[in-house]
mmCIF file of C-alpha atoms in Angstrom:
data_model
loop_
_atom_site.group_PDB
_atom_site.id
_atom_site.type_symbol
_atom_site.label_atom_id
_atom_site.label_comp_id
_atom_site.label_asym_id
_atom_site.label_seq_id
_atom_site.Cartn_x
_atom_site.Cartn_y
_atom_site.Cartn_z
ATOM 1 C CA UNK A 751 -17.910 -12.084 -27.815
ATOM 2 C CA UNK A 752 -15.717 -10.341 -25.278
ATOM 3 C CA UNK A 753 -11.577 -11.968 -25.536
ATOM 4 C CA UNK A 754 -10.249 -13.503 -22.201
ATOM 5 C CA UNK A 755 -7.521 -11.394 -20.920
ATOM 6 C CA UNK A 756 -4.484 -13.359 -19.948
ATOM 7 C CA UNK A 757 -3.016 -12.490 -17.125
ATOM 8 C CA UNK A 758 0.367 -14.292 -18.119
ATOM 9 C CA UNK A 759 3.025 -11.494 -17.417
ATOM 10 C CA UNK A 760 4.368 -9.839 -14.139
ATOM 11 C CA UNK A 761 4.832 -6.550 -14.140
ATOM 12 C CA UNK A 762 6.696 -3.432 -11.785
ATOM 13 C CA UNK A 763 5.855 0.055 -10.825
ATOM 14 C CA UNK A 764 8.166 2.287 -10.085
ATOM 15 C CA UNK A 765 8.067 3.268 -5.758
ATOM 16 C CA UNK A 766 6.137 6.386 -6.271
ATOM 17 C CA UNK A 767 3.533 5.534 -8.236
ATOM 18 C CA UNK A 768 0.177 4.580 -5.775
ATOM 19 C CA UNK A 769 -0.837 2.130 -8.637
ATOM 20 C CA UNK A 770 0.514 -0.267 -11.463
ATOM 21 C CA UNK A 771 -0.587 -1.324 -14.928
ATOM 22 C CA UNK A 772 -0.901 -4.709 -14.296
ATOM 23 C CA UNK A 773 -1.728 -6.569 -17.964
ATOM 24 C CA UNK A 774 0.205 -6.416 -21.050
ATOM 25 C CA UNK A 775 -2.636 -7.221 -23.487
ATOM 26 C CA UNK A 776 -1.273 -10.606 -25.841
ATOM 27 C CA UNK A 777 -1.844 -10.719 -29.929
ATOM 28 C CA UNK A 778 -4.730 -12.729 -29.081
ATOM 29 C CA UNK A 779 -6.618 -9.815 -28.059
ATOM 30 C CA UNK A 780 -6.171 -7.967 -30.874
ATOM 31 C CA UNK A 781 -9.080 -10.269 -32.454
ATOM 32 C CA UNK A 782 -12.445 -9.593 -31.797
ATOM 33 C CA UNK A 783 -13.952 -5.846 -30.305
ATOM 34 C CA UNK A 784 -11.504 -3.247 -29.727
ATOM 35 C CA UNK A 785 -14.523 -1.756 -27.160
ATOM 36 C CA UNK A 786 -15.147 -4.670 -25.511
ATOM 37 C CA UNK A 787 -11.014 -5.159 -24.677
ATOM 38 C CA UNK A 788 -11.241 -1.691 -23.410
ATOM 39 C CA UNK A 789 -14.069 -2.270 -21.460
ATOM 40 C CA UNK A 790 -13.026 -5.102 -19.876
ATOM 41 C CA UNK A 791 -9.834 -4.338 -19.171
ATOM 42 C CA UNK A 792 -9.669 -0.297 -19.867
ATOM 43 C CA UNK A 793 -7.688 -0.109 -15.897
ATOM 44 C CA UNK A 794 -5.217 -2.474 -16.757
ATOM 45 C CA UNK A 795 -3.781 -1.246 -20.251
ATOM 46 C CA UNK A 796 -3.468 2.470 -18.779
ATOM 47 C CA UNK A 797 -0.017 4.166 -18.455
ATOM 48 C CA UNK A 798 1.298 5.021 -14.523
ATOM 49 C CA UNK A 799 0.000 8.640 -14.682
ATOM 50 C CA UNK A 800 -3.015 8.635 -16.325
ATOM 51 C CA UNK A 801 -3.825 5.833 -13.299
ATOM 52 C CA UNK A 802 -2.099 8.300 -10.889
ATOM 53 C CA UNK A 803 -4.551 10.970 -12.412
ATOM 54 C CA UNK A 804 -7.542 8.492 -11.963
ATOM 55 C CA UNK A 805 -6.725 7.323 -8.740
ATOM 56 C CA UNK A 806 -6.611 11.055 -7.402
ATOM 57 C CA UNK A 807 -10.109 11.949 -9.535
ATOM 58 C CA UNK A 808 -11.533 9.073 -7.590
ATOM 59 C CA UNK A 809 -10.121 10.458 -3.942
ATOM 60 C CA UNK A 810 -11.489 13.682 -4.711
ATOM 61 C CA UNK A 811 -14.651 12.510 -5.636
ATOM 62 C CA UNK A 812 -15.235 9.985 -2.680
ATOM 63 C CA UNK A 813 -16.734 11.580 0.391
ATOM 64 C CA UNK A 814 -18.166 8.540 2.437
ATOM 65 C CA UNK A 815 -14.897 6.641 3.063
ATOM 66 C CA UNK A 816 -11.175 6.926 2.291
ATOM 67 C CA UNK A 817 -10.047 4.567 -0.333
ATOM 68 C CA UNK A 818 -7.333 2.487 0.414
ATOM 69 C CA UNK A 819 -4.889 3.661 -2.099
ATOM 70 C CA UNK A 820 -5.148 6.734 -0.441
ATOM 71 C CA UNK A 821 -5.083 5.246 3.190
ATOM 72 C CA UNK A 822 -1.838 3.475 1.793
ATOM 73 C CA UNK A 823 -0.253 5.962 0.101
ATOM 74 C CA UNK A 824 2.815 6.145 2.099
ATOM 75 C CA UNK A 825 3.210 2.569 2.733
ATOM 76 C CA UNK A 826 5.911 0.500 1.364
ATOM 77 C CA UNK A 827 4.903 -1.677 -1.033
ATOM 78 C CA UNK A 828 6.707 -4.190 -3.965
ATOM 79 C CA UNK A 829 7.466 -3.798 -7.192
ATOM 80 C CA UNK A 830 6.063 -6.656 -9.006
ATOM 81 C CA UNK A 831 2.583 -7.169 -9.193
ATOM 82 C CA UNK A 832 1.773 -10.479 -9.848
ATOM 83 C CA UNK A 833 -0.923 -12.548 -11.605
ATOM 84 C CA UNK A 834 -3.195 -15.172 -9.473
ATOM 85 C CA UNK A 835 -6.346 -17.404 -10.074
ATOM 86 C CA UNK A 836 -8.916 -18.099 -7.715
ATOM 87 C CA UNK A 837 -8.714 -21.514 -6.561
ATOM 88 C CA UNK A 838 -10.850 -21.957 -4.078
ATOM 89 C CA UNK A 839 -14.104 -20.116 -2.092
ATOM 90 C CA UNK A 840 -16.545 -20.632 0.966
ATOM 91 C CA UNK A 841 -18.200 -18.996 3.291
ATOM 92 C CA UNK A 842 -16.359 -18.589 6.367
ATOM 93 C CA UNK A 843 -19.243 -16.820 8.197
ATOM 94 C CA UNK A 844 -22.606 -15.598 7.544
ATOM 95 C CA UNK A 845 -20.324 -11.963 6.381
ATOM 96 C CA UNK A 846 -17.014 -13.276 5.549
ATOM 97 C CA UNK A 847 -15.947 -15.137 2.674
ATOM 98 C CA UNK A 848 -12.694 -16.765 2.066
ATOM 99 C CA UNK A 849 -10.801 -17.567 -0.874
ATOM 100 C CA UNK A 850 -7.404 -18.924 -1.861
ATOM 101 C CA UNK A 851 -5.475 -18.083 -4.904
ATOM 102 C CA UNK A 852 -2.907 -19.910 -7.035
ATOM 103 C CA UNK A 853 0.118 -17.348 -7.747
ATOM 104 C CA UNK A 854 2.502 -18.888 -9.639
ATOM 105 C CA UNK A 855 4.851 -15.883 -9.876
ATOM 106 C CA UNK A 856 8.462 -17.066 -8.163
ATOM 107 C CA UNK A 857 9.041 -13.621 -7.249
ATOM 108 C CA UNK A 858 5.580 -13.003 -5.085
ATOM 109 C CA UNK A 859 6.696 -13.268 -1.527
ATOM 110 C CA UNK A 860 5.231 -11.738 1.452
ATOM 111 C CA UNK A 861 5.733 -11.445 5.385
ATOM 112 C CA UNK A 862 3.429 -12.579 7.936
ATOM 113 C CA UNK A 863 0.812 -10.051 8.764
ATOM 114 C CA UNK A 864 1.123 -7.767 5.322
ATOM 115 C CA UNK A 865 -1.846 -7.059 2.440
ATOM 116 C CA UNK A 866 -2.219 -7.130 -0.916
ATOM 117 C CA UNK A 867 -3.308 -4.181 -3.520
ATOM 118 C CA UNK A 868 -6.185 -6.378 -5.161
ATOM 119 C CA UNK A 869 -6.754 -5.661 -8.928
ATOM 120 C CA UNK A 870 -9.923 -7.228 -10.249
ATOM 121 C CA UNK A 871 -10.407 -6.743 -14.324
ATOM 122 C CA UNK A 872 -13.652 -4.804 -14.988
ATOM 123 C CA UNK A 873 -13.646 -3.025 -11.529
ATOM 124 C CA UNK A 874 -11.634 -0.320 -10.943
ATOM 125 C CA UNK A 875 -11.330 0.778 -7.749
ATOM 126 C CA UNK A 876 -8.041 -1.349 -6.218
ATOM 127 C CA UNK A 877 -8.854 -3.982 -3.074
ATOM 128 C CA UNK A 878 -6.790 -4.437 -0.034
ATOM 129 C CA UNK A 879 -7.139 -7.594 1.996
ATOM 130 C CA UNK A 880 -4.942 -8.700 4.566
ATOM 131 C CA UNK A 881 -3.537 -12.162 3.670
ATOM 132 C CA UNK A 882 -4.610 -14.437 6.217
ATOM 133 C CA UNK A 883 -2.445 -17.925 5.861
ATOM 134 C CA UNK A 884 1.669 -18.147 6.646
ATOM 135 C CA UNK A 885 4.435 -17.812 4.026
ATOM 136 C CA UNK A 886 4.560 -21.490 4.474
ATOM 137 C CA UNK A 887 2.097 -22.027 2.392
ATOM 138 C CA UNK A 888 3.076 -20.151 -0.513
ATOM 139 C CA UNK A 889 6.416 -21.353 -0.199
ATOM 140 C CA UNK A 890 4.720 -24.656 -0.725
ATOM 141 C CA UNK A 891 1.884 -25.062 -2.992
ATOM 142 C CA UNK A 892 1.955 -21.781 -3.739
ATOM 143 C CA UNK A 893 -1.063 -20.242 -2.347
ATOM 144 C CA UNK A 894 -2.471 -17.167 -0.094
ATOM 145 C CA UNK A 895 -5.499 -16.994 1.434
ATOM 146 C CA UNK A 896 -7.481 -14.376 2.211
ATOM 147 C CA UNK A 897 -11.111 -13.328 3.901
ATOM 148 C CA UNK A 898 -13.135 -10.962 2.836
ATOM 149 C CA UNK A 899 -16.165 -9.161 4.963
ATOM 150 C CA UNK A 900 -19.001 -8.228 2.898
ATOM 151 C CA UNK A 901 -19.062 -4.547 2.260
ATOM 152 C CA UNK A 902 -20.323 -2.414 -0.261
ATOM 153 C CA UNK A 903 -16.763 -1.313 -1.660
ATOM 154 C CA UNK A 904 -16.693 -2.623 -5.131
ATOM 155 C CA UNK A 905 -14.164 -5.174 -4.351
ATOM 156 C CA UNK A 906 -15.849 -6.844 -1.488
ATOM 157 C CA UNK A 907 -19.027 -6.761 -3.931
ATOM 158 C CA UNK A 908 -16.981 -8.988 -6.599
ATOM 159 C CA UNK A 909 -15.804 -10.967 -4.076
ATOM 160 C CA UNK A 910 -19.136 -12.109 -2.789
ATOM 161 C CA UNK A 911 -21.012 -11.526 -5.783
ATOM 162 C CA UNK A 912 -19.373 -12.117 -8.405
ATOM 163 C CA UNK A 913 -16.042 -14.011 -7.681
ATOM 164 C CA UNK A 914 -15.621 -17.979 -9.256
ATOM 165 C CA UNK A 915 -13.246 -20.710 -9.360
ATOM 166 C CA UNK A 916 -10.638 -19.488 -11.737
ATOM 167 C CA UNK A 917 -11.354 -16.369 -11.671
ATOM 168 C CA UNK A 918 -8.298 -13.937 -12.691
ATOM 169 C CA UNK A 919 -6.602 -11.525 -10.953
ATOM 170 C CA UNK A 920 -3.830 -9.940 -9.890
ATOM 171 C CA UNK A 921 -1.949 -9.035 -6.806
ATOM 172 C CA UNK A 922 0.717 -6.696 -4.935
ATOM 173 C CA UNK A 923 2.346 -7.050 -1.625
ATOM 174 C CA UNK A 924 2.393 -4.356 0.951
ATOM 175 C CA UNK A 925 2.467 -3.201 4.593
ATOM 176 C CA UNK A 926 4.824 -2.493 7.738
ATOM 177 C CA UNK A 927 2.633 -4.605 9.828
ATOM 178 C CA UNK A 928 4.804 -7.954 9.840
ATOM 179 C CA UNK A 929 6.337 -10.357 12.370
ATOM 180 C CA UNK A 930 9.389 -11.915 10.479
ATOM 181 C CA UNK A 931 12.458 -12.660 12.890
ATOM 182 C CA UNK A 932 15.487 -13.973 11.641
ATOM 183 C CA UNK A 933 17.068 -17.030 13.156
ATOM 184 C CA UNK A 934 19.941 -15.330 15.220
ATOM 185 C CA UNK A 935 17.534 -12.715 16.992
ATOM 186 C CA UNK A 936 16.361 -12.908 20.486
ATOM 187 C CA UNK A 937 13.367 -14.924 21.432
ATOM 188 C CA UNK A 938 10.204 -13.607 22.365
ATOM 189 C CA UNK A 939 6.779 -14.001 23.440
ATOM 190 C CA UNK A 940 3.787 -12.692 21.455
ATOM 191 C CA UNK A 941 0.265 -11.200 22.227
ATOM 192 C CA UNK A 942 -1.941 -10.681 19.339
ATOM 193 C CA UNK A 943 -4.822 -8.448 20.215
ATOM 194 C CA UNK A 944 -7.678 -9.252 16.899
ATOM 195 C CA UNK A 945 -11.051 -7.221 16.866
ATOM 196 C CA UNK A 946 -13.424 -8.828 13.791
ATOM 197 C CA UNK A 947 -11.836 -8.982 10.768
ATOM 198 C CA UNK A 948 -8.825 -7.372 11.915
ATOM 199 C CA UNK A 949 -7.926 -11.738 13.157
ATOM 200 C CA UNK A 950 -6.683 -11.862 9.154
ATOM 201 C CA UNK A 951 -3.470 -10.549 9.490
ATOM 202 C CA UNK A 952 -3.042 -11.942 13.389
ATOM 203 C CA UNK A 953 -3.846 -15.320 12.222
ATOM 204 C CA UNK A 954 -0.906 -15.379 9.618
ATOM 205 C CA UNK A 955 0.985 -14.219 12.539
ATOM 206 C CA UNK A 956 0.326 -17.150 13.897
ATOM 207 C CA UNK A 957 0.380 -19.475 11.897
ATOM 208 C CA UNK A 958 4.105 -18.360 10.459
ATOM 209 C CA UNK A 959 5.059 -18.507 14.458
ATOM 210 C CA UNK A 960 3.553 -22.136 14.579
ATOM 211 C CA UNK A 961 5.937 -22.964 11.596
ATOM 212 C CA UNK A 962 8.913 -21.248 13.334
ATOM 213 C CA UNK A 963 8.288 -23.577 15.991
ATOM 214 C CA UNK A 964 7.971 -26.736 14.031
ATOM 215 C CA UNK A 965 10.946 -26.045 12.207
ATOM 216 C CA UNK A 966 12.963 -25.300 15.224
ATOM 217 C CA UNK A 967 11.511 -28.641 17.203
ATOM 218 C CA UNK A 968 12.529 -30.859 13.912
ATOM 219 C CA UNK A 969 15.662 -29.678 13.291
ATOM 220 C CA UNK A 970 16.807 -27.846 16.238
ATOM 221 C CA UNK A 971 17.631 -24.816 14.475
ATOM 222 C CA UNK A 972 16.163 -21.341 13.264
ATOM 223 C CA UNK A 973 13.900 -18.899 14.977
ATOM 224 C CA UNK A 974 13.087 -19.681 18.870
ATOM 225 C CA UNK A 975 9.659 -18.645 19.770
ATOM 226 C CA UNK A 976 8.316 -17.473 22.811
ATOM 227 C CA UNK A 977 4.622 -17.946 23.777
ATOM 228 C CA UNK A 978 1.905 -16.640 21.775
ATOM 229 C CA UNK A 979 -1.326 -15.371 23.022
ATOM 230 C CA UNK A 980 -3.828 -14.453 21.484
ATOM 231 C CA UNK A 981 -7.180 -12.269 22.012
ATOM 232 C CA UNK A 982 -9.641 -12.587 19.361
ATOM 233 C CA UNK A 983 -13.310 -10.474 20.174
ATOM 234 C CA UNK A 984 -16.127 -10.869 17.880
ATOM 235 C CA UNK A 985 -20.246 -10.211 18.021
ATOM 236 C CA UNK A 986 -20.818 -13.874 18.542
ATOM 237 C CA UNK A 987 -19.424 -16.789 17.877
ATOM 238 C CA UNK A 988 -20.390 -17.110 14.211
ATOM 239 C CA UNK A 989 -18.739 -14.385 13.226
ATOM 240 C CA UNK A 990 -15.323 -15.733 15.438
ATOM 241 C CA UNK A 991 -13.144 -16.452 11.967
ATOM 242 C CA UNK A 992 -11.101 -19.410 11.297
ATOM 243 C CA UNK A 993 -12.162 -20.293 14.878
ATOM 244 C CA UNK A 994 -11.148 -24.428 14.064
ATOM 245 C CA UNK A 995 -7.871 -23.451 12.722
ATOM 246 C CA UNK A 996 -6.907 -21.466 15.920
ATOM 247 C CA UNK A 997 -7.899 -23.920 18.272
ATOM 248 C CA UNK A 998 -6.364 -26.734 16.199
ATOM 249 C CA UNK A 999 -3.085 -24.718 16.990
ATOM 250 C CA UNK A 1000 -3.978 -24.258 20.424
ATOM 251 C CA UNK A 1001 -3.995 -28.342 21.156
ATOM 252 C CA UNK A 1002 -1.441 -29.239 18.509
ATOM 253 C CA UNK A 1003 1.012 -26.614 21.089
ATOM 254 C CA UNK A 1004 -0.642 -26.468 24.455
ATOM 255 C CA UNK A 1005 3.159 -25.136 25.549
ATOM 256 C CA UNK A 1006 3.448 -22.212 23.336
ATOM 257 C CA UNK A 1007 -0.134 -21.262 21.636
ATOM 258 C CA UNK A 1008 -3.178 -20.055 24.114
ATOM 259 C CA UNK A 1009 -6.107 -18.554 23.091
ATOM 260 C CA UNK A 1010 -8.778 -16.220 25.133
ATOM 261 C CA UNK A 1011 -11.791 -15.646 22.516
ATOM 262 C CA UNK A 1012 -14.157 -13.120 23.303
ATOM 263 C CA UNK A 1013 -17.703 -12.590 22.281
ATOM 264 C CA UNK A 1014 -20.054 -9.341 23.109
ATOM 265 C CA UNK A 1015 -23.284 -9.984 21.930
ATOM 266 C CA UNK A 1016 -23.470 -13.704 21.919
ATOM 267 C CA UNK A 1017 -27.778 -14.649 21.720
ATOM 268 C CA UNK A 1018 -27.238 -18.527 21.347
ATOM 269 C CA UNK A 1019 -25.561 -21.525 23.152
ATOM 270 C CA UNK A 1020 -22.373 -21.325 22.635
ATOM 271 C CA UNK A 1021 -21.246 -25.232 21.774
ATOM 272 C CA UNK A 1022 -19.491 -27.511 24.062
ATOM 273 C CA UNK A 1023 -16.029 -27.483 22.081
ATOM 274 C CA UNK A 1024 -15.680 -23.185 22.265
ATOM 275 C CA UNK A 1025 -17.227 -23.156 25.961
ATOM 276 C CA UNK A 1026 -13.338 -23.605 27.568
ATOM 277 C CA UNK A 1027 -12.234 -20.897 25.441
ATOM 278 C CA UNK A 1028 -14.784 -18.141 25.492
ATOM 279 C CA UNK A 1029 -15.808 -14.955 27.561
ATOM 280 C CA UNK A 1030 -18.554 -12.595 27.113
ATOM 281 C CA UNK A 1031 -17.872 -9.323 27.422
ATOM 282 C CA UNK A 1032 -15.272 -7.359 25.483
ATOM 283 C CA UNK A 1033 -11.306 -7.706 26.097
ATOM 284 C CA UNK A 1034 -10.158 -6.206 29.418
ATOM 285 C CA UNK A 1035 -6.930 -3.702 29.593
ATOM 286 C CA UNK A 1036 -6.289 -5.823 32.665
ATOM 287 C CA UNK A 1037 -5.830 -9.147 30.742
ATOM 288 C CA UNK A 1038 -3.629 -7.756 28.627
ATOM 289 C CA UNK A 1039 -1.592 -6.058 30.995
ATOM 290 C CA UNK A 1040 -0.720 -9.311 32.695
ATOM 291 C CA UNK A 1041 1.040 -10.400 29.414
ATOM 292 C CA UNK A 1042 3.811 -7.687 29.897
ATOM 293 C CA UNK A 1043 7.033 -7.727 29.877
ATOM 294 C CA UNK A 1044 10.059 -6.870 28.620
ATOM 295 C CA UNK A 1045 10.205 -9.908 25.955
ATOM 296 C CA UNK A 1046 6.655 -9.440 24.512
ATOM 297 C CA UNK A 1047 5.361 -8.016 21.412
ATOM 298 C CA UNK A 1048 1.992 -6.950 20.724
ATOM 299 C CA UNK A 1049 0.150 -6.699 17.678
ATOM 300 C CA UNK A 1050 -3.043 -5.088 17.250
ATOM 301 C CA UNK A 1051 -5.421 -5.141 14.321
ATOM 302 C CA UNK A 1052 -9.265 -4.095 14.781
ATOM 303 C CA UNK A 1053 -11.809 -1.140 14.651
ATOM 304 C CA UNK A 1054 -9.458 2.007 15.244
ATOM 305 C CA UNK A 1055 -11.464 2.973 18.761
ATOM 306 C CA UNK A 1056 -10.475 -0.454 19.907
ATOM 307 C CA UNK A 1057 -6.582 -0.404 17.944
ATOM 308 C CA UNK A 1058 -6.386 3.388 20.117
ATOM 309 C CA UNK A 1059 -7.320 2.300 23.384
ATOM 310 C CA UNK A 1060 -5.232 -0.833 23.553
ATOM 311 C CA UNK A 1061 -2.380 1.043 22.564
ATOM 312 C CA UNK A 1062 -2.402 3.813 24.344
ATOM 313 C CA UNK A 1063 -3.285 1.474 27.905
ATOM 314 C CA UNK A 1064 -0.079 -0.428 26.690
ATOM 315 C CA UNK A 1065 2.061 2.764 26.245
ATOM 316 C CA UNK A 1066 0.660 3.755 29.720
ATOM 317 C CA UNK A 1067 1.972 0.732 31.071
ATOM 318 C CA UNK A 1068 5.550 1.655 30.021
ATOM 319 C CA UNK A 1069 5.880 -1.175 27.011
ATOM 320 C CA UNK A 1070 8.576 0.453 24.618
ATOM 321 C CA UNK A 1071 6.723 1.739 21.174
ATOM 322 C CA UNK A 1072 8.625 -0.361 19.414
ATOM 323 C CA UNK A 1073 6.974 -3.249 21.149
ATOM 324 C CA UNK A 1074 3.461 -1.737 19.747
ATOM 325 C CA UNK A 1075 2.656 -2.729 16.290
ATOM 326 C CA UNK A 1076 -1.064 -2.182 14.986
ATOM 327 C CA UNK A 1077 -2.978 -2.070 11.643
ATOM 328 C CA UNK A 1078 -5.890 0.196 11.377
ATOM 329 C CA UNK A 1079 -8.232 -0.484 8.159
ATOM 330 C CA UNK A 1080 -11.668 1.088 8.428
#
């Protein structure tokens, strides 16, 4: 009988390491199969550079796509990585699963837009997902969310394959793609530019700027937002994620929160409720360049053709580069 691990400790890496050992294995394990422990969790208990050597074999090795440790390399990231249970699952499209973990670690925190390393026990090539709900909510009840497209990368395959309630893992915070303003900074207006799966990151933008504005309406102080637009393309509508949850925004702030989503190979009726909202046909340069000026931000997270030509049009059109922010991740 193969022990549980317990994933009851936090632990650090040190800023140049590309990967952490992320269990300290409990006296309970000691009982029972040495193999099986190491078997299970043979990832976990290794030192920093004998994962560093791993991680490297692994790069070397892979020839069809660049894993994302390697993509990453050179992105900040946190210290701690931090254990979390899966607390809930479903299917948020026929490709695209979602899930919500429980992580109970105080010192977890993340910005609106960044991704998590994902280590999963047993599999051990690393995850990273975009988290996909606001700080808010962690601040809260202590949850992230997160959606994951069916792939076959080994951690997509656990997610839709193998993933349960409960199930343990753990989880590290990283990425420059954020929108965090602090209370005394200027306002301004927001276009979020989302192509697939790349809405994940975009839609804890927006959901952090809804909370902004809540908290400024109640209490008539902290962050003033501008308005936010966003641009969401998809195949079809089934595959438009968390499309309820956007337009719930959408009528909840009519004033600040519009939405323009976009489908380009749409085959069935598209329903009553969506009709007002949708276009067929990809995202036009020339809707996006009516949303600039001088107090706009854009973010842009999609396939990298579509992530390049957005903003390169928007460079074109003279917005500063530090008004450009996009995520590229496939």
């Amino acid at each position: 009988m193969t022990p549980k691990i317990s994933w009851t400790s936090k632990f650090y890496v040190s800023p140049g390491s590309t990967m952490a050992c992320a269990v300290v294995v409990t006296p309970g394990l000691l009982r029972g199969s040495v193999a099986a422990v190491c078997t299970q969790a043979a990832l976990l208990r290794l030192t920093a550079s004998t994962l560093r050597h791993l991680t490297l074999t692994r790069i070397m090795k892979s020839k069809k796509e660049t894993d994302h440790l390697e993509r990453t390399a050179s992105v900040i990231r946190q210290e701690v990585v931090s254990p979390a249970k899966v607390c809930g699952a479903a299917d948020e499209s026929p490709s695209v699963k979602s899930l919500r973990l429980l992580v109970t670690d105080k010192e977890f925190s993340f910005k609106a837009g960044q991704w998590i390393d994902f280590f999963i026990p047993g599999v051990s090539v690393v995850g990273g997902f975009s988290i996909c709900s606001s700080p808010r909510l962690l601040e809260q009840e202590r949850m992230i969310e997160l959606a994951v497209k069916h792939a076959n990368h080994p951690p997509a395959l656990w997610v839709h394959n193998k993933c349960t309630l409960d199930s343990e893992v753990a989880v590290r915070v990283g990425g420059e793609f954020f929108f965090d303003p602090q209370p005394t900074d200027a306002s301004r207006n927001l276009v979020l530019i989302a192509g697939g799966v790349g809405i994940n990151p975009l839609l804890s933008i927006l959901r952090h700027s809804a909370d902004l504005h809540r908290e400024q309406a109640n209490k008539g102080s902290g962050y003033e937002i501008g308005t936010i637009k966003l641009f969401y393309s998809a195949k079809n509508t089934s595959e438009l994620l968390f499309k309820k949850n956007i337009l719930n925004l959408v009528n909840e702030f009519p004033e600040k929160i519009a939405c323009s989503l976009h489908v380009t190979r749409q085959t069935t009726q598209i329903s009553a409720e969506l009709k007002p909202y949708i276009t067929e046909g990809r995202i036009t340069e020339k809707e996006i360049r009516d949303h600039v000026s001088k107090e706009t931000l854009f973010y842009i997270c999609g396939p990298p053709p579509m992530t390049d030509f957005f903003s390169k049009q928007l460079e074109d059109s003279h917005v500063p580069k530090e008004h450009i922010c996009f995520e590229k991740w496939w």
